[in-house]
XYZ file of C-alpha atoms in Angstrom:
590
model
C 101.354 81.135 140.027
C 100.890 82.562 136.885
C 98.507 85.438 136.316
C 95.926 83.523 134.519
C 96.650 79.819 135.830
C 93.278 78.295 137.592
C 95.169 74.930 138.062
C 94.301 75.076 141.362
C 90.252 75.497 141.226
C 90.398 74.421 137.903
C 91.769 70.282 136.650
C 90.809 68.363 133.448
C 88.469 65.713 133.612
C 87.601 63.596 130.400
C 89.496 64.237 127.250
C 88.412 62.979 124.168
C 89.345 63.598 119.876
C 86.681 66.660 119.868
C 86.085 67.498 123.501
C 87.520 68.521 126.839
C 85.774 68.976 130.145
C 87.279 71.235 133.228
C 85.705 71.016 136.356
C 85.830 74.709 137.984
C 85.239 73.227 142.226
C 84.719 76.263 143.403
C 82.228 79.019 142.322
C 82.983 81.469 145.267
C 86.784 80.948 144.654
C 86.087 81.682 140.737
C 84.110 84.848 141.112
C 87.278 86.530 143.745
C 89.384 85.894 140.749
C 90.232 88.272 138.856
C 89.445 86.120 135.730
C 86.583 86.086 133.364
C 85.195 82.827 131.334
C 82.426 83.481 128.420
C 81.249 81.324 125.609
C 84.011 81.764 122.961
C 86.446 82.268 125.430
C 90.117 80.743 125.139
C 91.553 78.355 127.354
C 95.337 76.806 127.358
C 95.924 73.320 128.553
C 99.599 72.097 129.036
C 101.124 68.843 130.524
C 104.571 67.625 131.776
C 106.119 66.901 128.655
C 105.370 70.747 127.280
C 102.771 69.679 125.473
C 99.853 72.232 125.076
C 96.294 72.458 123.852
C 94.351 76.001 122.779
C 90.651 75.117 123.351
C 87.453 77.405 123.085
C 85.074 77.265 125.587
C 81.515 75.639 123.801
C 79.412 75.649 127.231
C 79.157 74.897 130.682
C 76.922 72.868 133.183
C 76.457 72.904 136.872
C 77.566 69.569 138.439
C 76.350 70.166 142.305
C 73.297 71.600 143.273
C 73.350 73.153 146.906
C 73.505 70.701 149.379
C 74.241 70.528 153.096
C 77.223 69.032 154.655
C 76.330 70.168 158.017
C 72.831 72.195 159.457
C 74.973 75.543 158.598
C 77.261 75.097 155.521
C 76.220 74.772 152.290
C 78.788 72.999 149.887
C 80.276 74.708 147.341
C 78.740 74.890 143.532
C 80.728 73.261 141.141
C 80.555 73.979 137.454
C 82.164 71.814 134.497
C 83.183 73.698 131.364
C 83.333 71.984 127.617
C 85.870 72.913 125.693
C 86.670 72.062 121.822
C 90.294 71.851 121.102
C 91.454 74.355 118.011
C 95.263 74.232 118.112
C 98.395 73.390 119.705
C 101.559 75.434 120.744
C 104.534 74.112 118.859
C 107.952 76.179 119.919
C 106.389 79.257 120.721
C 104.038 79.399 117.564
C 100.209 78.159 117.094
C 99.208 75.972 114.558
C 96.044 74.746 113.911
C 94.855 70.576 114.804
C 97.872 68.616 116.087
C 98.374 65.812 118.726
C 96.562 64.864 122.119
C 98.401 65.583 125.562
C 99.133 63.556 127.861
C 96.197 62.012 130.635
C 96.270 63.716 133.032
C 96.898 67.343 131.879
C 98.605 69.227 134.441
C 97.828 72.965 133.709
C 94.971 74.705 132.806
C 95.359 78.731 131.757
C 93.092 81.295 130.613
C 94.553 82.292 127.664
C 96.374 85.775 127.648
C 96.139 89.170 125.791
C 99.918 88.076 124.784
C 99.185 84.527 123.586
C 96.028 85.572 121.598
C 98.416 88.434 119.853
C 100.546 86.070 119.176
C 97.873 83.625 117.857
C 96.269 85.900 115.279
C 99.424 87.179 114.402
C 101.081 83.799 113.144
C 99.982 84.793 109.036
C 103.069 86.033 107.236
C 103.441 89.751 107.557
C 103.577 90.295 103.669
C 100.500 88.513 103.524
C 98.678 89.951 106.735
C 95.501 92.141 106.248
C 92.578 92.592 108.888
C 89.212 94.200 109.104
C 87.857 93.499 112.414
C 89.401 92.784 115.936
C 88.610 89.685 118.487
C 85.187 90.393 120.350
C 87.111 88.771 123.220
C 89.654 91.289 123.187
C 89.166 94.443 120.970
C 92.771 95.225 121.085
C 94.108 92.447 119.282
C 93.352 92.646 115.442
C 92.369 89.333 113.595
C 94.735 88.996 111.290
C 94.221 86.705 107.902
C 96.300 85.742 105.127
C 95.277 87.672 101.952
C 96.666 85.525 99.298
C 94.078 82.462 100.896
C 91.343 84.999 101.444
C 90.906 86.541 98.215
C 92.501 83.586 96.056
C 90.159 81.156 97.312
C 86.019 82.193 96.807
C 84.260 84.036 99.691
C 80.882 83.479 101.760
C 79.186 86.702 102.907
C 75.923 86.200 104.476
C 73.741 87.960 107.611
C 70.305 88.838 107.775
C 69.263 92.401 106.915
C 70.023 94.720 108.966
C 73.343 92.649 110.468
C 75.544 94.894 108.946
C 76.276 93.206 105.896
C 77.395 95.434 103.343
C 79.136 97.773 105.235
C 81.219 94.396 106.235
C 81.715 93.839 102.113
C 82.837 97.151 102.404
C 85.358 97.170 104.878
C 86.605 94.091 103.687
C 87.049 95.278 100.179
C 88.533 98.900 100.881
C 91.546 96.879 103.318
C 91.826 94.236 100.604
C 93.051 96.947 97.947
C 94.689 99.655 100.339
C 98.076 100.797 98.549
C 101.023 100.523 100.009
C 102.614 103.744 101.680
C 104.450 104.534 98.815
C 102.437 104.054 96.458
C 100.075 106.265 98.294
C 102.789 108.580 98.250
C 103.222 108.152 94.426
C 100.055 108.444 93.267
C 99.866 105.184 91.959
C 97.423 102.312 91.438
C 98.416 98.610 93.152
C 97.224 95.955 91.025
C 94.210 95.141 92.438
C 90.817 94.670 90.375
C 87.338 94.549 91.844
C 83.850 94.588 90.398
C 80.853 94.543 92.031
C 77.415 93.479 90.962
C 75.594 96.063 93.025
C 71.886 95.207 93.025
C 70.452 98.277 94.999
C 73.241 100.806 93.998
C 74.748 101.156 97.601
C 78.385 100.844 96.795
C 78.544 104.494 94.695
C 79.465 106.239 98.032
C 81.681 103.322 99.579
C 84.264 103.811 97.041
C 83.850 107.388 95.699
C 87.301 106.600 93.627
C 85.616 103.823 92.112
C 84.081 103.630 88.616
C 80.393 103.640 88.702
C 78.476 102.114 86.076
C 74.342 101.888 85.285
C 71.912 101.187 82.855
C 72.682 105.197 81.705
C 76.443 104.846 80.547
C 77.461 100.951 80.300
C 77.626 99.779 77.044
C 77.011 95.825 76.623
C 76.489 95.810 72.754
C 73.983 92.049 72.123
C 76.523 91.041 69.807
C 79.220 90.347 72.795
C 76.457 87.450 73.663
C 76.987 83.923 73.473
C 74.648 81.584 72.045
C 72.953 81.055 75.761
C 72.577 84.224 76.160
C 71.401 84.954 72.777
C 68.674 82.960 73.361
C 67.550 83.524 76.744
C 67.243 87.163 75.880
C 65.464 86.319 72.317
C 63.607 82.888 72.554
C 60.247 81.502 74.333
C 61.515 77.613 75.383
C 58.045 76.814 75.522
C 56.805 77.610 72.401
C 56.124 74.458 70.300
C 58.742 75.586 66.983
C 61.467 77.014 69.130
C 63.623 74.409 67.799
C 63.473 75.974 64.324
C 63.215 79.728 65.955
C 66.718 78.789 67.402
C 68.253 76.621 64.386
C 67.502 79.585 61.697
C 68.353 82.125 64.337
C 71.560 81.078 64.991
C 72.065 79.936 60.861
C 70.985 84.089 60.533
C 73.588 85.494 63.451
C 76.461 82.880 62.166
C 76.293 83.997 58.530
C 75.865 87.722 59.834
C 78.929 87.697 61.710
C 80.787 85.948 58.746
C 79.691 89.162 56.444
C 80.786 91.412 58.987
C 84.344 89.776 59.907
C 85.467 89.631 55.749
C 88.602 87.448 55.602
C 88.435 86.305 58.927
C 84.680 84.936 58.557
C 86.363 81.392 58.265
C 86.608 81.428 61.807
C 83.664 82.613 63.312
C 81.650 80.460 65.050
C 78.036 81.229 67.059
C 80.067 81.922 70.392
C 82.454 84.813 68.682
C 82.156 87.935 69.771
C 82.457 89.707 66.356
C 79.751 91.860 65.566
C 76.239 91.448 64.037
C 73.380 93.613 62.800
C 70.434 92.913 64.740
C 68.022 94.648 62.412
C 69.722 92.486 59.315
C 68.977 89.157 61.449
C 65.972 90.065 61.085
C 65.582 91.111 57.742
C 66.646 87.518 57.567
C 64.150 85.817 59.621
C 61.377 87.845 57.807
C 61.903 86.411 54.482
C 61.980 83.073 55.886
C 59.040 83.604 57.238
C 57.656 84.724 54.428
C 58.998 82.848 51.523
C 57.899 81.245 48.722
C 59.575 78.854 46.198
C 58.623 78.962 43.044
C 58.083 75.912 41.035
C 58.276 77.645 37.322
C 61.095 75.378 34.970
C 64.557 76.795 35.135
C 63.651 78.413 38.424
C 65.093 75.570 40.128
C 62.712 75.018 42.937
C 64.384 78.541 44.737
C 62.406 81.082 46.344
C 61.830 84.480 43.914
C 61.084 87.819 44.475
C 58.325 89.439 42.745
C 59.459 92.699 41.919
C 62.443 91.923 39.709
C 62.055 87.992 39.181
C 65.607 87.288 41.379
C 66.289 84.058 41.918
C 67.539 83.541 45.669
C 70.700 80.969 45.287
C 72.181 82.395 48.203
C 70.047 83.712 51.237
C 73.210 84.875 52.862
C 73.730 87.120 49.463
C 69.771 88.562 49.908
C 68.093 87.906 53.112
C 70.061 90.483 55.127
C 68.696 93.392 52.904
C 65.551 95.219 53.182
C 62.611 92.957 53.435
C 60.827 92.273 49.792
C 57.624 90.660 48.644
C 58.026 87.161 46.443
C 56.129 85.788 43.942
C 52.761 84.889 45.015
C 52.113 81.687 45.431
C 49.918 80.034 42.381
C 46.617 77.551 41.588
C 48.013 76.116 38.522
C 49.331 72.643 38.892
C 52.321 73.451 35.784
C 53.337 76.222 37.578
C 52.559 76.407 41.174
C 54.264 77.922 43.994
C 54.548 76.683 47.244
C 55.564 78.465 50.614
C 58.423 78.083 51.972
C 59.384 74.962 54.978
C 59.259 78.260 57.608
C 56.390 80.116 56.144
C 54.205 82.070 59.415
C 56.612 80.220 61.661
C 57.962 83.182 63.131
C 55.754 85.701 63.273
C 55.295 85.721 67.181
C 59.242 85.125 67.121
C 59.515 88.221 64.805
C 57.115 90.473 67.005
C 58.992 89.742 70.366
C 62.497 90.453 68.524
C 60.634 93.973 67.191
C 59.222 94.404 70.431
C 63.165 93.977 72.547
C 64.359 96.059 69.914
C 62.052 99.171 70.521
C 62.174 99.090 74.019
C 64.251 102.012 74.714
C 65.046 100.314 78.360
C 67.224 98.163 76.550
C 69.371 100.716 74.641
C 72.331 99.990 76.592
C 71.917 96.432 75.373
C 70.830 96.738 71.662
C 71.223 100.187 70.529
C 74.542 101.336 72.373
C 76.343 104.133 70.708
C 79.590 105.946 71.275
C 80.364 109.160 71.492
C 80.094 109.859 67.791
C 76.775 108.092 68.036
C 77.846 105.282 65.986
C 77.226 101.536 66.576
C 79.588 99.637 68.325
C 81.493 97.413 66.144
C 84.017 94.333 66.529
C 87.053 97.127 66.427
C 85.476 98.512 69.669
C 85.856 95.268 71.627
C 88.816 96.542 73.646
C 87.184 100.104 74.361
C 84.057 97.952 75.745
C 86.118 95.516 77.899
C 88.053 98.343 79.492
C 85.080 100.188 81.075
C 84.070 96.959 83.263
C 87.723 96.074 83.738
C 88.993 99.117 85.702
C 91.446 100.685 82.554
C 90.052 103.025 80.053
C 90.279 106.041 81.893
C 90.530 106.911 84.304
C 91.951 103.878 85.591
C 90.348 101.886 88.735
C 90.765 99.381 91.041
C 87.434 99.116 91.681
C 84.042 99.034 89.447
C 80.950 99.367 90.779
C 77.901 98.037 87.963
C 75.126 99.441 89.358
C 72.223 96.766 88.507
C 69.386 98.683 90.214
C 68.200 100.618 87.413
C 68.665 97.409 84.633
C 65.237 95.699 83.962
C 64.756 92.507 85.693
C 63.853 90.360 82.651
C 67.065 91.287 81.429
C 68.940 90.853 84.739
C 70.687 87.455 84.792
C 71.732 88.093 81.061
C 74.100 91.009 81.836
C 75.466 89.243 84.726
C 76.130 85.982 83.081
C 77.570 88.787 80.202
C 79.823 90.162 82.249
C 81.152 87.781 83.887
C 81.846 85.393 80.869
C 83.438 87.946 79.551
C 86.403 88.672 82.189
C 86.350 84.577 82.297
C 87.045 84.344 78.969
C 89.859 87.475 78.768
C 91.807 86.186 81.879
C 91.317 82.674 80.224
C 93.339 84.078 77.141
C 95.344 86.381 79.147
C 96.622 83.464 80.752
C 97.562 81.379 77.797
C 99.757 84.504 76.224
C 101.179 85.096 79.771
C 104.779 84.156 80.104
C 105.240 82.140 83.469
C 106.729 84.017 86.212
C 105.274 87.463 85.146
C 102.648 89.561 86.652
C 99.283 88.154 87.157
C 96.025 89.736 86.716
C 93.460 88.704 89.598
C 90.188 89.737 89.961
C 87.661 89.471 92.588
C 84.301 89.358 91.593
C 81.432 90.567 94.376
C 77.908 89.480 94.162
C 75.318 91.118 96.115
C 71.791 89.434 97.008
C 73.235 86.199 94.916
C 70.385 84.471 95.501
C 68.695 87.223 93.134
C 70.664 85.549 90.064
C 71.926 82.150 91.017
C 69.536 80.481 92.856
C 69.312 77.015 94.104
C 66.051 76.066 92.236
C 66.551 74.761 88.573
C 65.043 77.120 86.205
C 65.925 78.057 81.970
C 65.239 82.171 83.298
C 68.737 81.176 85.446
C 70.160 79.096 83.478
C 72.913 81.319 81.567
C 74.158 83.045 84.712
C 74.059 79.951 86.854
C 76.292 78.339 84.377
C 78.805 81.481 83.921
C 78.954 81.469 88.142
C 79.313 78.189 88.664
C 82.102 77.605 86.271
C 84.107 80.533 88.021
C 83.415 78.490 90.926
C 85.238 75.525 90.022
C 87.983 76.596 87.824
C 88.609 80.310 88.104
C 91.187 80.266 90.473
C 92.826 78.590 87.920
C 93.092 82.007 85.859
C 93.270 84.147 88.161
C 89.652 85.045 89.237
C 88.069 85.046 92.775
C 84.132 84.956 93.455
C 82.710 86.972 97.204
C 79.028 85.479 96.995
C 76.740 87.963 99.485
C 73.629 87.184 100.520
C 71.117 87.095 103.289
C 69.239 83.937 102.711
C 72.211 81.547 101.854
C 70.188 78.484 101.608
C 68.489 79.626 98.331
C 71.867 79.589 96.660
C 72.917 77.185 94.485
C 75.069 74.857 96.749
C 77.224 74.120 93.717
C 78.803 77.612 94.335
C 78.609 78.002 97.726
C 80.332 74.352 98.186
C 83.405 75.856 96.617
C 83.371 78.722 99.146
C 86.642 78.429 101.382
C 86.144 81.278 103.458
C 83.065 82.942 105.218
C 82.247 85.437 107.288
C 79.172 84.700 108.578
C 76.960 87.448 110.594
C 73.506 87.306 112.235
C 70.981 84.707 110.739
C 67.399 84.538 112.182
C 66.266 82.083 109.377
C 66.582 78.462 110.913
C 67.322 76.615 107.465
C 69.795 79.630 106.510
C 71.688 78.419 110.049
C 71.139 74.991 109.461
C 72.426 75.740 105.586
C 75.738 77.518 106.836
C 76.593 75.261 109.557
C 76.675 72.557 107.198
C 78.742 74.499 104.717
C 81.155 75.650 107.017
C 84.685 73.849 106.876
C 84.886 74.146 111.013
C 82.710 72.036 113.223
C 82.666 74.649 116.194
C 79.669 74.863 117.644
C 80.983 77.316 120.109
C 81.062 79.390 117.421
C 78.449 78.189 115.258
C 76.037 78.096 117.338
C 76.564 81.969 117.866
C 74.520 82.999 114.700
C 71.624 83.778 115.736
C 72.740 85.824 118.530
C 75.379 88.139 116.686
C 75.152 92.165 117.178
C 75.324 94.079 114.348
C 78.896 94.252 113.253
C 79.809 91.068 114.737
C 80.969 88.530 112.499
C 81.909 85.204 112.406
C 85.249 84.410 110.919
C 85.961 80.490 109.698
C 88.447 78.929 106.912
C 91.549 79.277 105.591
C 92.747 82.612 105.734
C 92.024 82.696 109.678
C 94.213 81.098 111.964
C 91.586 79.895 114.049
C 88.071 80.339 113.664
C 86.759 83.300 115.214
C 83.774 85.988 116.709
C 85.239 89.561 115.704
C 83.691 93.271 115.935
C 83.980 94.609 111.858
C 86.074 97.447 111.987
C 84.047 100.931 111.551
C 84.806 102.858 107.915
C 84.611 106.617 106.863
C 83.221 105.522 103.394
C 79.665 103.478 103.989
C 77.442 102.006 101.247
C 74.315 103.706 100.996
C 72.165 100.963 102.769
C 71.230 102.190 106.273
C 67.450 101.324 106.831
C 64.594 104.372 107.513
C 63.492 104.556 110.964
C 59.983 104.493 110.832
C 58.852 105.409 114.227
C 61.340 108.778 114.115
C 60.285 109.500 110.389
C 56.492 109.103 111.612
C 56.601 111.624 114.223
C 57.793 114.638 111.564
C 56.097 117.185 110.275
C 53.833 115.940 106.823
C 56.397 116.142 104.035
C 54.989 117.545 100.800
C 55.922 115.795 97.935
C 56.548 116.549 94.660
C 54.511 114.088 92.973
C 55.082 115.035 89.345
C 58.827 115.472 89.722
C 58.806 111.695 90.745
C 56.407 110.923 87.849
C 59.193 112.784 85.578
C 61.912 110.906 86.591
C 59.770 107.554 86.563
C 59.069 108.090 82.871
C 62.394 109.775 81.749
């Protein structure tokens, strides 16, 4: 008899498409064994024809209570076990789904250290890459394929404190590990990572790593698209946004026209070529308050007071300084009229002025270089590069440290950013000649349901739109999405859906289990139904990077994100700390 072989206390007794019970007859002769069943465990059925069936055990039941077949004896307790088929053995090799054996199956096997190595190791070794090991059996490593993994978009969710981010981590510092010699070169491997890091815990998890905040990014307002133009500049609900965004974008179109020369031909609202916010709204300020003057020969044009210019040509005027016209008149020969925008913009003029002077938003519309000059349209590469890992130094991984960006402001520098590398890999891709080097980037989003929530809202709308476009076609062009969150059912689903691997850790929320289940490509309860009882560290494993879906123990790291919770209790029973109030006020305020 084989080591692990229970045939003999152990025989198959209903076998259907999903399920398989084993009736274990004896309990006493179970426990002498030298054997050990759990939930999750793995169990190899084989028949006569060398067919054979890897099935996880989902639960268990007692069939026969204690009952007498004599005044002395009791019977024995028998136990039935339900197991959910995952794979088959095909010559020596697992593969996942496959055919039925034959009624009735004729061996039944725990499985062993030596087929579950094997199992996990069946992804192609230039492919292979792990970060946890089988909470079965720690010694055997979990192996999944990277190219599925990271090619196709990832699910990261737990509740706090389930060791979340430190997962991310681990994941992420495997994912781009050199190779030996290029360790032993010096040299970069070709992978790119950002990460929208919403509490700034990823700094010390990849100390290599470029590190960017509100203090040193540069996102210029001009790199904007029209969405995000507006979300940043317009009130929806104001009753004459209509003309607020018609004239606005008439103002930033013909601004970006003056400021591209021969090229203006081509610009369109969407280009990112640069404008001069303050001349925008120069513009919008002699709309609002214009006058056209009605005198013969004028030509029914507006006309400034000071030197009696005729304005043929806003475009030619508007941009410059802002200037009084002529005032409007009584006489009926003569009289002057305001202009079809007159006082239409004045709250639209004193929230632009208001953005504009809010030195919180410097990195957004008042970046300067080194020189302290503006950023202009020749700077467009120098401004890509720092999110994009070149620039120097050079890195594999960038860390944009959201924590310190104002919240109002939040979903447009996300949406920003990640339009951006859309649209470059989108034109990358169209220059690239087929069969050269690609240029794939994973893009991590911490506490997604911060930025792109399942509730319908305009505040969302830009970034929602930039995600969820990624989503669905940028694996096309080379771009990858890792969506982490701990309440995964406030996410829009339209992301999410397009998820084809997860790693799933502890969720005490009842919809957020309900959410995932029903996400998840695997219907294994014996699994699934392990999510609310996870340790920290444990993680479930399911899609199509894994070979089968599985519980596994996240590997420890020397390099942890910054996210370990205070302990209350220990931090209440210390001495009083004295704080230095006004040092905090200082840096509040600076």
């Amino acid at each position: 008899m084989r080591e692990n072989d229970i045939t003999d206390i152990a025989k198959v007794i209903a076998v259907g498409p999903d399920i398989i019970e084993v009736e274990v007859s004896s309990t006493e002769e179970y426990q002498s064994r030298d054997v050990q069943l759990e939930i999750g465990s793995y169990v190899q059925i084989s028949d006569d024809n060398d067919s054979c069936l890897v099935a996880i055990i989902q639960g268990f039941r007692v069939k026969d209570s204690l009952t007498r077949q004599d005044d002395d004896e009791p019977s024995s307790v028998k136990f039935v076990l339900s197991l959910q088929p995952v794979g088959r053995i095909e010559n020596e090799c697992f593969k996942r789904g496959g055919k039925q054996i034959t009624i009735p199956p004729r061996r039944v096997e725990i499985a062993s250290k030596s087929l579950l190595a094997d199992i996990y190791a069946a992804v192609e070794p230039e492919k292979r890459f792990y970060f946890g090991r089988l909470m079965q059996n720690e010694s055997i490593p979990v192996h999944l394929d990277g190219d599925s993994f990271f090619g196709k978009h990832i699910g990261v969710v737990g509740s706090t404190g389930s060791g979340k981010s430190s997962t991310v981590a681990a994941i992420l510092q495997e994912g781009i590990r050199p190779s030996t010699d290029q360790s032993s070169k010096g040299k970069l491997n070709n992978s790119h990572v950002i990460i929208f890091d919403l509490h700034g815990e990823y700094r010390s998890a990849f100390p290599d790593g470029r590190a960017l905040g509100v203090d040193n990014i540069k996102l210029p307002y001009w790199l904007m698209n029209s969405e995000e133009l507006e979300e940043m500049f317009i009130e929806s609900n104001e009753q004459n946004s209509h003309n607020q965004v018609s004239q606005f974008r008439n103002a930033v179109i013909e601004n970006k026209k003056k400021y591209a020369g021969t090229n203006g031909s081509k610009v369109s609202y969407d280009s990112p070529i640069y404008f001069s916010l303050e001349e925008v709204i120069n513009y919008l300020t002699h709309l609002n308050t214009e006058v056209v003057s009605k005198i013969p020969g004028d030509g029914n044009q507006p006309k400034f007071k000071d030197d009696s210019t005729l304005v043929d040509d806003r475009s030619k005027y508007y941009f410059e300084a802002p200037r009084e016209f002529v005032e409007q008149s009584t006489s009926n020969a003569t009289k002057a009229s305001n202009g079809p925008f007159n006082g239409e913009f004045n709250r639209f003029l004193m929230r632009l002025d208001g953005r504009r002077n809010d030195e919180r938003l410097d990195f957004l519309l008042a970046p300067r270089n080194g020189d302290n000059r503006e950023y202009k349209t020749e700077d467009l590469d120098e401004l890509l590069s720092q999110f994009m890992g070149y620039g120097d130094p050079k890195s594999n991984v960038t860390i944009l440290d959201l924590s310190g960006i104002p919240f109002e402001v939040l979903s447009v520098v996300v949406s920003l950013i990640t339009r951006l590398i859309f649209t470059f890999n989108f034109h990358f891709k169209k220059q690239r000649i087929r069969g050269s080097q690609e240029l794939p980037y994973l893009l991590v989003y911490e506490e997604a349901h911060n930025y792109i929530p399942q509730s319908e809202g305009a505040k969302y709308g830009t970034v929602k739109r930039a995600i969820e476009r990624i989503a669905k076609e940028g694996r096309k062009y080379g771009i990858s999405l890792m969506i982490v969150s701990q309440r995964p059912s406030e996410i829009s689903e339209t992301v999410f859906s397009q998820c084809n691997n997860f790693v799933a850790m502890r969720l005490t929320n009842p919809a957020d289990q309900r959410y995932v289940k029903r996400l998840l490509p695997d219907n294994l309860g014996a699994i699934t139904d392990a999510l609310p009882s996870l340790e920290r560290q444990e993680a479930i494993i399911i899609g199509d990077a894994v070979v089968v879906p599985s519980i596994i123990k996240v590997s420890d790291i020397e390099n942890l994100p910054d996210s370990h919770d205070i302990n209350f209790r220990t931090e209440w029973k210390q001495d009083w700390l004295a704080v230095e109030i006004p040092d905090v006020i200082r840096d509040w305020q600076g």
